[in-house]
Amino acid sequence: MRITERDGEFQRKQKDARMPARDSHKEERMTPRQGGQDFDLRRARDAPSPGASRSHRQAVPLPMEADPLQATPEVTQQAKTYGSEPVAGNNNGYITAQEFSSQDTSGRMPFSEDALRIMRAVRFSAQLGYQIEEKTKAAIEELAPTLKKISAERIQVELVKLLMSPHPDYLRVAYEAGITAEFLPEFDACMTTSQNTPHHCYTVGEHILHSLCHVRADKVLRITMLLHDIGKPVVRKTDENGRDHFKMHGIAGEKMAAQILRRLKFDNDTIRKVTRLVKWHDDRPEGMTKAVRRAVNRIGEELFPYYLEVQQADMLAQSDYRRAEKQERLDKVKEAYETIINEHQCVSLKTLAVTGKDLIEAGYKPGREIGETLNRLLEVVLADPQKNQKEILLGMLDEK
């Protein structure tokens, strides 16, 4: 069948009639380049229609993963809504779940849309030092169980941001609202575990919250303080005099901390550092260089400076009982550690003057014996760093 030019024109007219009329102002927005600048797809996508309400036109959408909050005077002086995240503002020092829908006045709707906002509300309050408005807090308590739907990775991000804030002890708000019960029930157990001992004046949980405020805003340090006594509720024993004891809580805490951090999808490096610090946080060497060298060897050269900060924060969150004595011992440990560092004393196999290669050249066969021999020589050097010389150490092997 032959199609004539007239037939083709008729078909084009039918096609044009079926197509909706083009919106000239939308076509202009979607031009790939305007005025020599790259086209902003997000701005074009979120541009309000001519009939949109003023509140919608004022919203500033950002990607869900972005964290728009910066603790600047501008943020603290005026309320802003980024996409659908409530951000603290000039509400008489309160954080509110702002009215994202003109039909919702309960405060629940923002949290029901994305349960992670429950944690963000607490995190914002910790970053800015604001309280959470009562209606908003009630909505958080009601919807806290919905955090079960949120991935561990997203919860971890909010937890770390809260811990790194100027008010890490606002984790107490999360506990009171039933939030920590959903992802950190071990902490809830600490909040209800008393410490009937003269060394303490708080429950385990309150001691943890106070200790968080005595350590600098470092991720490893803050997480360590959060978990350093997490094993106490498990090992608590009360004697006939009513005094509580928490023997081996460091070892129990190390295992529990590893389980918690893996559950929250922390990276292996953080897990390694935190669990080791939790294990040894209550280790109390005497303030002599020999004892401190062995402590550095036990805890690790890399982590020992962290350990000193953990011990200081732990002590400051306790009662005043024997405080001066405890501080004196810790100061001596710090001085001994400085001496060890300044004199480059050997505290590990890494700086031992003899290596496995030296032992093989001396006639040892590769295997377990080499490791055992190196550790035996290290013990000699930890007792007397002056003996960390190759000739002296190899001579000790000849004597054997």
PDB file of N, CA, C and O in Angstrom, residues 240-308:
ATOM      1  N   GLU A 240      28.272 -10.943 102.011  1.00  0.00           N
ATOM      2  CA  GLU A 240      27.391 -11.000 103.185  1.00  0.00           C
ATOM      3  C   GLU A 240      27.198  -9.638 103.842  1.00  0.00           C
ATOM      4  O   GLU A 240      26.248  -9.435 104.615  1.00  0.00           O
ATOM      5  N   ASN A 241      28.084  -8.692 103.530  1.00  0.00           N
ATOM      6  CA  ASN A 241      27.965  -7.346 104.087  1.00  0.00           C
ATOM      7  C   ASN A 241      27.180  -6.397 103.185  1.00  0.00           C
ATOM      8  O   ASN A 241      27.064  -5.211 103.481  1.00  0.00           O
ATOM      9  N   GLY A 242      26.675  -6.927 102.069  1.00  0.00           N
ATOM     10  CA  GLY A 242      25.907  -6.110 101.151  1.00  0.00           C
ATOM     11  C   GLY A 242      26.743  -5.312 100.178  1.00  0.00           C
ATOM     12  O   GLY A 242      26.221  -4.459  99.458  1.00  0.00           O
ATOM     13  N   ARG A 243      28.023  -5.594 100.109  1.00  0.00           N
ATOM     14  CA  ARG A 243      28.921  -4.881  99.187  1.00  0.00           C
ATOM     15  C   ARG A 243      29.006  -5.633  97.865  1.00  0.00           C
ATOM     16  O   ARG A 243      29.167  -6.857  97.849  1.00  0.00           O
ATOM     17  N   ASP A 244      28.912  -4.880  96.779  1.00  0.00           N
ATOM     18  CA  ASP A 244      28.954  -5.487  95.441  1.00  0.00           C
ATOM     19  C   ASP A 244      30.387  -5.640  94.957  1.00  0.00           C
ATOM     20  O   ASP A 244      31.247  -4.792  95.225  1.00  0.00           O
ATOM     21  N   HIS A 245      30.619  -6.711  94.193  1.00  0.00           N
ATOM     22  CA  HIS A 245      31.916  -6.968  93.583  1.00  0.00           C
ATOM     23  C   HIS A 245      31.681  -7.300  92.106  1.00  0.00           C
ATOM     24  O   HIS A 245      30.696  -7.938  91.745  1.00  0.00           O
ATOM     25  N   PHE A 246      32.622  -6.871  91.258  1.00  0.00           N
ATOM     26  CA  PHE A 246      32.478  -7.069  89.809  1.00  0.00           C
ATOM     27  C   PHE A 246      33.757  -7.665  89.229  1.00  0.00           C
ATOM     28  O   PHE A 246      34.304  -7.170  88.247  1.00  0.00           O
ATOM     29  N   LYS A 247      34.219  -8.737  89.832  1.00  0.00           N
ATOM     30  CA  LYS A 247      35.464  -9.348  89.396  1.00  0.00           C
ATOM     31  C   LYS A 247      35.343  -9.894  87.977  1.00  0.00           C
ATOM     32  O   LYS A 247      34.324 -10.457  87.590  1.00  0.00           O
ATOM     33  N   MET A 248      36.416  -9.692  87.216  1.00  0.00           N
ATOM     34  CA  MET A 248      36.516 -10.179  85.829  1.00  0.00           C
ATOM     35  C   MET A 248      35.526  -9.479  84.896  1.00  0.00           C
ATOM     36  O   MET A 248      35.238  -9.984  83.809  1.00  0.00           O
ATOM     37  N   HIS A 249      35.035  -8.303  85.288  1.00  0.00           N
ATOM     38  CA  HIS A 249      34.065  -7.642  84.405  1.00  0.00           C
ATOM     39  C   HIS A 249      34.717  -7.127  83.125  1.00  0.00           C
ATOM     40  O   HIS A 249      34.039  -6.941  82.118  1.00  0.00           O
ATOM     41  N   GLY A 250      36.043  -6.921  83.164  1.00  0.00           N
ATOM     42  CA  GLY A 250      36.733  -6.498  81.949  1.00  0.00           C
ATOM     43  C   GLY A 250      36.732  -7.579  80.882  1.00  0.00           C
ATOM     44  O   GLY A 250      36.491  -7.314  79.702  1.00  0.00           O
ATOM     45  N   ILE A 251      36.981  -8.814  81.301  1.00  0.00           N
ATOM     46  CA  ILE A 251      36.994  -9.940  80.353  1.00  0.00           C
ATOM     47  C   ILE A 251      35.586 -10.208  79.824  1.00  0.00           C
ATOM     48  O   ILE A 251      35.385 -10.430  78.628  1.00  0.00           O
ATOM     49  N   ALA A 252      34.605 -10.180  80.735  1.00  0.00           N
ATOM     50  CA  ALA A 252      33.219 -10.366  80.298  1.00  0.00           C
ATOM     51  C   ALA A 252      32.796  -9.241  79.365  1.00  0.00           C
ATOM     52  O   ALA A 252      32.116  -9.465  78.353  1.00  0.00           O
ATOM     53  N   GLY A 253      33.232  -8.025  79.696  1.00  0.00           N
ATOM     54  CA  GLY A 253      32.889  -6.875  78.866  1.00  0.00           C
ATOM     55  C   GLY A 253      33.515  -6.936  77.489  1.00  0.00           C
ATOM     56  O   GLY A 253      32.923  -6.498  76.499  1.00  0.00           O
ATOM     57  N   GLU A 254      34.729  -7.492  77.413  1.00  0.00           N
ATOM     58  CA  GLU A 254      35.394  -7.630  76.113  1.00  0.00           C
ATOM     59  C   GLU A 254      34.549  -8.480  75.165  1.00  0.00           C
ATOM     60  O   GLU A 254      34.345  -8.117  73.991  1.00  0.00           O
ATOM     61  N   LYS A 255      34.041  -9.594  75.654  1.00  0.00           N
ATOM     62  CA  LYS A 255      33.222 -10.476  74.810  1.00  0.00           C
ATOM     63  C   LYS A 255      31.900  -9.806  74.427  1.00  0.00           C
ATOM     64  O   LYS A 255      31.462  -9.876  73.271  1.00  0.00           O
ATOM     65  N   MET A 256      31.272  -9.147  75.398  1.00  0.00           N
ATOM     66  CA  MET A 256      29.993  -8.491  75.122  1.00  0.00           C
ATOM     67  C   MET A 256      30.170  -7.326  74.161  1.00  0.00           C
ATOM     68  O   MET A 256      29.348  -7.106  73.259  1.00  0.00           O
ATOM     69  N   ALA A 257      31.260  -6.571  74.333  1.00  0.00           N
ATOM     70  CA  ALA A 257      31.525  -5.439  73.443  1.00  0.00           C
ATOM     71  C   ALA A 257      31.710  -5.914  72.007  1.00  0.00           C
ATOM     72  O   ALA A 257      31.219  -5.278  71.059  1.00  0.00           O
ATOM     73  N   ALA A 258      32.417  -7.027  71.839  1.00  0.00           N
ATOM     74  CA  ALA A 258      32.616  -7.572  70.483  1.00  0.00           C
ATOM     75  C   ALA A 258      31.277  -7.946  69.857  1.00  0.00           C
ATOM     76  O   ALA A 258      31.027  -7.665  68.678  1.00  0.00           O
ATOM     77  N   GLN A 259      30.400  -8.575  70.633  1.00  0.00           N
ATOM     78  CA  GLN A 259      29.082  -8.955  70.117  1.00  0.00           C
ATOM     79  C   GLN A 259      28.253  -7.726  69.738  1.00  0.00           C
ATOM     80  O   GLN A 259      27.612  -7.694  68.682  1.00  0.00           O
ATOM     81  N   ILE A 260      28.278  -6.711  70.590  1.00  0.00           N
ATOM     82  CA  ILE A 260      27.498  -5.494  70.337  1.00  0.00           C
ATOM     83  C   ILE A 260      28.005  -4.776  69.095  1.00  0.00           C
ATOM     84  O   ILE A 260      27.219  -4.367  68.226  1.00  0.00           O
ATOM     85  N   LEU A 261      29.316  -4.615  68.990  1.00  0.00           N
ATOM     86  CA  LEU A 261      29.888  -3.864  67.872  1.00  0.00           C
ATOM     87  C   LEU A 261      29.691  -4.601  66.548  1.00  0.00           C
ATOM     88  O   LEU A 261      29.467  -3.972  65.511  1.00  0.00           O
ATOM     89  N   ARG A 262      29.759  -5.919  66.574  1.00  0.00           N
ATOM     90  CA  ARG A 262      29.481  -6.676  65.347  1.00  0.00           C
ATOM     91  C   ARG A 262      28.001  -6.570  64.980  1.00  0.00           C
ATOM     92  O   ARG A 262      27.659  -6.463  63.798  1.00  0.00           O
ATOM     93  N   ARG A 263      27.144  -6.605  65.985  1.00  0.00           N
ATOM     94  CA  ARG A 263      25.704  -6.481  65.735  1.00  0.00           C
ATOM     95  C   ARG A 263      25.367  -5.140  65.093  1.00  0.00           C
ATOM     96  O   ARG A 263      24.490  -5.056  64.236  1.00  0.00           O
ATOM     97  N   LEU A 264      26.090  -4.101  65.480  1.00  0.00           N
ATOM     98  CA  LEU A 264      25.851  -2.762  64.941  1.00  0.00           C
ATOM     99  C   LEU A 264      26.721  -2.475  63.717  1.00  0.00           C
ATOM    100  O   LEU A 264      26.793  -1.327  63.261  1.00  0.00           O
ATOM    101  N   LYS A 265      27.399  -3.496  63.214  1.00  0.00           N
ATOM    102  CA  LYS A 265      28.142  -3.416  61.950  1.00  0.00           C
ATOM    103  C   LYS A 265      29.300  -2.425  61.989  1.00  0.00           C
ATOM    104  O   LYS A 265      29.565  -1.713  61.016  1.00  0.00           O
ATOM    105  N   PHE A 266      30.019  -2.379  63.105  1.00  0.00           N
ATOM    106  CA  PHE A 266      31.210  -1.548  63.170  1.00  0.00           C
ATOM    107  C   PHE A 266      32.348  -2.224  62.413  1.00  0.00           C
ATOM    108  O   PHE A 266      32.354  -3.438  62.223  1.00  0.00           O
ATOM    109  N   ASP A 267      33.313  -1.430  61.990  1.00  0.00           N
ATOM    110  CA  ASP A 267      34.451  -1.963  61.241  1.00  0.00           C
ATOM    111  C   ASP A 267      35.376  -2.740  62.176  1.00  0.00           C
ATOM    112  O   ASP A 267      35.393  -2.542  63.397  1.00  0.00           O
ATOM    113  N   ASN A 268      36.165  -3.611  61.598  1.00  0.00           N
ATOM    114  CA  ASN A 268      37.024  -4.504  62.381  1.00  0.00           C
ATOM    115  C   ASN A 268      38.072  -3.753  63.200  1.00  0.00           C
ATOM    116  O   ASN A 268      38.423  -4.173  64.308  1.00  0.00           O
ATOM    117  N   ASP A 269      38.594  -2.660  62.648  1.00  0.00           N
ATOM    118  CA  ASP A 269      39.620  -1.906  63.366  1.00  0.00           C
ATOM    119  C   ASP A 269      39.048  -1.308  64.650  1.00  0.00           C
ATOM    120  O   ASP A 269      39.683  -1.375  65.712  1.00  0.00           O
ATOM    121  N   THR A 270      37.849  -0.736  64.571  1.00  0.00           N
ATOM    122  CA  THR A 270      37.203  -0.182  65.765  1.00  0.00           C
ATOM    123  C   THR A 270      36.911  -1.285  66.778  1.00  0.00           C
ATOM    124  O   THR A 270      37.132  -1.107  67.985  1.00  0.00           O
ATOM    125  N   ILE A 271      36.432  -2.420  66.304  1.00  0.00           N
ATOM    126  CA  ILE A 271      36.133  -3.544  67.198  1.00  0.00           C
ATOM    127  C   ILE A 271      37.402  -3.999  67.914  1.00  0.00           C
ATOM    128  O   ILE A 271      37.397  -4.231  69.134  1.00  0.00           O
ATOM    129  N   ARG A 272      38.493  -4.114  67.175  1.00  0.00           N
ATOM    130  CA  ARG A 272      39.762  -4.566  67.772  1.00  0.00           C
ATOM    131  C   ARG A 272      40.223  -3.608  68.867  1.00  0.00           C
ATOM    132  O   ARG A 272      40.590  -4.030  69.977  1.00  0.00           O
ATOM    133  N   LYS A 273      40.210  -2.317  68.575  1.00  0.00           N
ATOM    134  CA  LYS A 273      40.709  -1.338  69.546  1.00  0.00           C
ATOM    135  C   LYS A 273      39.809  -1.253  70.772  1.00  0.00           C
ATOM    136  O   LYS A 273      40.284  -1.251  71.915  1.00  0.00           O
ATOM    137  N   VAL A 274      38.517  -1.147  70.546  1.00  0.00           N
ATOM    138  CA  VAL A 274      37.580  -0.959  71.663  1.00  0.00           C
ATOM    139  C   VAL A 274      37.568  -2.177  72.578  1.00  0.00           C
ATOM    140  O   VAL A 274      37.611  -2.042  73.812  1.00  0.00           O
ATOM    141  N   THR A 275      37.501  -3.363  72.008  1.00  0.00           N
ATOM    142  CA  THR A 275      37.428  -4.566  72.854  1.00  0.00           C
ATOM    143  C   THR A 275      38.691  -4.740  73.690  1.00  0.00           C
ATOM    144  O   THR A 275      38.615  -5.167  74.850  1.00  0.00           O
ATOM    145  N   ARG A 276      39.837  -4.393  73.126  1.00  0.00           N
ATOM    146  CA  ARG A 276      41.074  -4.506  73.898  1.00  0.00           C
ATOM    147  C   ARG A 276      41.104  -3.492  75.037  1.00  0.00           C
ATOM    148  O   ARG A 276      41.543  -3.792  76.154  1.00  0.00           O
ATOM    149  N   LEU A 277      40.636  -2.277  74.771  1.00  0.00           N
ATOM    150  CA  LEU A 277      40.586  -1.258  75.817  1.00  0.00           C
ATOM    151  C   LEU A 277      39.577  -1.632  76.903  1.00  0.00           C
ATOM    152  O   LEU A 277      39.814  -1.393  78.095  1.00  0.00           O
ATOM    153  N   VAL A 278      38.460  -2.217  76.501  1.00  0.00           N
ATOM    154  CA  VAL A 278      37.474  -2.662  77.485  1.00  0.00           C
ATOM    155  C   VAL A 278      38.074  -3.746  78.378  1.00  0.00           C
ATOM    156  O   VAL A 278      37.899  -3.743  79.606  1.00  0.00           O
ATOM    157  N   LYS A 279      38.798  -4.663  77.784  1.00  0.00           N
ATOM    158  CA  LYS A 279      39.401  -5.754  78.551  1.00  0.00           C
ATOM    159  C   LYS A 279      40.362  -5.229  79.611  1.00  0.00           C
ATOM    160  O   LYS A 279      40.362  -5.705  80.752  1.00  0.00           O
ATOM    161  N   TRP A 280      41.192  -4.245  79.256  1.00  0.00           N
ATOM    162  CA  TRP A 280      42.259  -3.799  80.139  1.00  0.00           C
ATOM    163  C   TRP A 280      41.960  -2.480  80.855  1.00  0.00           C
ATOM    164  O   TRP A 280      42.830  -1.950  81.543  1.00  0.00           O
ATOM    165  N   HIS A 281      40.750  -1.947  80.730  1.00  0.00           N
ATOM    166  CA  HIS A 281      40.491  -0.607  81.265  1.00  0.00           C
ATOM    167  C   HIS A 281      40.681  -0.519  82.776  1.00  0.00           C
ATOM    168  O   HIS A 281      40.979   0.550  83.313  1.00  0.00           O
ATOM    169  N   ASP A 282      40.533  -1.645  83.471  1.00  0.00           N
ATOM    170  CA  ASP A 282      40.643  -1.638  84.931  1.00  0.00           C
ATOM    171  C   ASP A 282      42.005  -2.134  85.408  1.00  0.00           C
ATOM    172  O   ASP A 282      42.214  -2.337  86.600  1.00  0.00           O
ATOM    173  N   ASP A 283      42.942  -2.333  84.468  1.00  0.00           N
ATOM    174  CA  ASP A 283      44.287  -2.759  84.819  1.00  0.00           C
ATOM    175  C   ASP A 283      44.999  -1.595  85.524  1.00  0.00           C
ATOM    176  O   ASP A 283      45.009  -0.469  85.025  1.00  0.00           O
ATOM    177  N   ARG A 284      45.583  -1.849  86.691  1.00  0.00           N
ATOM    178  CA  ARG A 284      46.170  -0.762  87.477  1.00  0.00           C
ATOM    179  C   ARG A 284      47.624  -1.076  87.847  1.00  0.00           C
ATOM    180  O   ARG A 284      47.918  -1.529  88.965  1.00  0.00           O
ATOM    181  N   PRO A 285      48.558  -0.822  86.951  1.00  0.00           N
ATOM    182  CA  PRO A 285      49.970  -1.052  87.269  1.00  0.00           C
ATOM    183  C   PRO A 285      50.490  -0.002  88.259  1.00  0.00           C
ATOM    184  O   PRO A 285      49.955   1.106  88.335  1.00  0.00           O
ATOM    185  N   GLU A 286      51.520  -0.361  88.984  1.00  0.00           N
ATOM    186  CA  GLU A 286      52.181   0.621  89.850  1.00  0.00           C
ATOM    187  C   GLU A 286      52.932   1.631  88.985  1.00  0.00           C
ATOM    188  O   GLU A 286      53.274   1.350  87.830  1.00  0.00           O
ATOM    189  N   GLY A 287      53.196   2.780  89.562  1.00  0.00           N
ATOM    190  CA  GLY A 287      53.820   3.845  88.773  1.00  0.00           C
ATOM    191  C   GLY A 287      55.320   3.738  88.651  1.00  0.00           C
ATOM    192  O   GLY A 287      56.041   4.746  88.791  1.00  0.00           O
ATOM    193  N   MET A 288      55.861   2.538  88.405  1.00  0.00           N
ATOM    194  CA  MET A 288      57.290   2.329  88.190  1.00  0.00           C
ATOM    195  C   MET A 288      57.502   1.905  86.739  1.00  0.00           C
ATOM    196  O   MET A 288      56.646   1.237  86.147  1.00  0.00           O
ATOM    197  N   THR A 289      58.633   2.271  86.180  1.00  0.00           N
ATOM    198  CA  THR A 289      58.870   2.008  84.763  1.00  0.00           C
ATOM    199  C   THR A 289      58.792   0.520  84.425  1.00  0.00           C
ATOM    200  O   THR A 289      58.283   0.148  83.367  1.00  0.00           O
ATOM    201  N   LYS A 290      59.286  -0.334  85.315  1.00  0.00           N
ATOM    202  CA  LYS A 290      59.244  -1.775  85.044  1.00  0.00           C
ATOM    203  C   LYS A 290      57.802  -2.255  84.917  1.00  0.00           C
ATOM    204  O   LYS A 290      57.452  -2.986  83.975  1.00  0.00           O
ATOM    205  N   ALA A 291      56.931  -1.847  85.845  1.00  0.00           N
ATOM    206  CA  ALA A 291      55.523  -2.251  85.803  1.00  0.00           C
ATOM    207  C   ALA A 291      54.813  -1.646  84.602  1.00  0.00           C
ATOM    208  O   ALA A 291      53.981  -2.301  83.960  1.00  0.00           O
ATOM    209  N   VAL A 292      55.153  -0.413  84.273  1.00  0.00           N
ATOM    210  CA  VAL A 292      54.492   0.249  83.147  1.00  0.00           C
ATOM    211  C   VAL A 292      54.937  -0.357  81.822  1.00  0.00           C
ATOM    212  O   VAL A 292      54.143  -0.479  80.890  1.00  0.00           O
ATOM    213  N   ARG A 293      56.215  -0.757  81.715  1.00  0.00           N
ATOM    214  CA  ARG A 293      56.671  -1.426  80.484  1.00  0.00           C
ATOM    215  C   ARG A 293      55.856  -2.692  80.241  1.00  0.00           C
ATOM    216  O   ARG A 293      55.451  -2.972  79.104  1.00  0.00           O
ATOM    217  N   ARG A 294      55.628  -3.449  81.292  1.00  0.00           N
ATOM    218  CA  ARG A 294      54.836  -4.670  81.133  1.00  0.00           C
ATOM    219  C   ARG A 294      53.384  -4.339  80.778  1.00  0.00           C
ATOM    220  O   ARG A 294      52.749  -5.067  80.013  1.00  0.00           O
ATOM    221  N   ALA A 295      52.868  -3.269  81.340  1.00  0.00           N
ATOM    222  CA  ALA A 295      51.495  -2.861  81.016  1.00  0.00           C
ATOM    223  C   ALA A 295      51.378  -2.447  79.555  1.00  0.00           C
ATOM    224  O   ALA A 295      50.399  -2.790  78.883  1.00  0.00           O
ATOM    225  N   VAL A 296      52.376  -1.715  79.065  1.00  0.00           N
ATOM    226  CA  VAL A 296      52.364  -1.315  77.648  1.00  0.00           C
ATOM    227  C   VAL A 296      52.420  -2.553  76.766  1.00  0.00           C
ATOM    228  O   VAL A 296      51.745  -2.631  75.729  1.00  0.00           O
ATOM    229  N   ASN A 297      53.210  -3.540  77.177  1.00  0.00           N
ATOM    230  CA  ASN A 297      53.300  -4.782  76.413  1.00  0.00           C
ATOM    231  C   ASN A 297      51.970  -5.525  76.400  1.00  0.00           C
ATOM    232  O   ASN A 297      51.561  -6.081  75.368  1.00  0.00           O
ATOM    233  N   ARG A 298      51.269  -5.541  77.547  1.00  0.00           N
ATOM    234  CA  ARG A 298      49.970  -6.223  77.632  1.00  0.00           C
ATOM    235  C   ARG A 298      48.914  -5.524  76.773  1.00  0.00           C
ATOM    236  O   ARG A 298      48.185  -6.167  76.016  1.00  0.00           O
ATOM    237  N   ILE A 299      48.828  -4.229  76.928  1.00  0.00           N
ATOM    238  CA  ILE A 299      47.738  -3.454  76.307  1.00  0.00           C
ATOM    239  C   ILE A 299      48.038  -3.128  74.857  1.00  0.00           C
ATOM    240  O   ILE A 299      47.132  -3.090  74.014  1.00  0.00           O
ATOM    241  N   GLY A 300      49.310  -2.869  74.563  1.00  0.00           N
ATOM    242  CA  GLY A 300      49.696  -2.532  73.199  1.00  0.00           C
ATOM    243  C   GLY A 300      50.246  -1.118  73.116  1.00  0.00           C
ATOM    244  O   GLY A 300      49.696  -0.189  73.724  1.00  0.00           O
ATOM    245  N   GLU A 301      51.330  -0.960  72.379  1.00  0.00           N
ATOM    246  CA  GLU A 301      51.956   0.364  72.235  1.00  0.00           C
ATOM    247  C   GLU A 301      50.995   1.379  71.636  1.00  0.00           C
ATOM    248  O   GLU A 301      50.937   2.538  72.065  1.00  0.00           O
ATOM    249  N   GLU A 302      50.245   0.956  70.644  1.00  0.00           N
ATOM    250  CA  GLU A 302      49.326   1.867  69.953  1.00  0.00           C
ATOM    251  C   GLU A 302      48.206   2.336  70.863  1.00  0.00           C
ATOM    252  O   GLU A 302      47.779   3.502  70.804  1.00  0.00           O
ATOM    253  N   LEU A 303      47.721   1.454  71.743  1.00  0.00           N
ATOM    254  CA  LEU A 303      46.522   1.754  72.532  1.00  0.00           C
ATOM    255  C   LEU A 303      46.822   2.306  73.921  1.00  0.00           C
ATOM    256  O   LEU A 303      45.900   2.784  74.602  1.00  0.00           O
ATOM    257  N   PHE A 304      48.068   2.250  74.375  1.00  0.00           N
ATOM    258  CA  PHE A 304      48.346   2.666  75.741  1.00  0.00           C
ATOM    259  C   PHE A 304      47.982   4.134  76.012  1.00  0.00           C
ATOM    260  O   PHE A 304      47.436   4.438  77.092  1.00  0.00           O
ATOM    261  N   PRO A 305      48.244   5.062  75.100  1.00  0.00           N
ATOM    262  CA  PRO A 305      47.802   6.445  75.345  1.00  0.00           C
ATOM    263  C   PRO A 305      46.282   6.542  75.510  1.00  0.00           C
ATOM    264  O   PRO A 305      45.792   7.322  76.342  1.00  0.00           O
ATOM    265  N   TYR A 306      45.528   5.756  74.744  1.00  0.00           N
ATOM    266  CA  TYR A 306      44.073   5.708  74.909  1.00  0.00           C
ATOM    267  C   TYR A 306      43.716   5.160  76.288  1.00  0.00           C
ATOM    268  O   TYR A 306      42.799   5.661  76.955  1.00  0.00           O
ATOM    269  N   TYR A 307      44.440   4.110  76.689  1.00  0.00           N
ATOM    270  CA  TYR A 307      44.185   3.486  77.989  1.00  0.00           C
ATOM    271  C   TYR A 307      44.317   4.500  79.126  1.00  0.00           C
ATOM    272  O   TYR A 307      43.513   4.511  80.067  1.00  0.00           O
ATOM    273  N   LEU A 308      45.331   5.366  79.045  1.00  0.00           N
ATOM    274  CA  LEU A 308      45.527   6.376  80.083  1.00  0.00           C
ATOM    275  C   LEU A 308      44.341   7.337  80.147  1.00  0.00           C
ATOM    276  O   LEU A 308      43.898   7.729  81.238  1.00  0.00           O
TER     277      LEU A 308
END
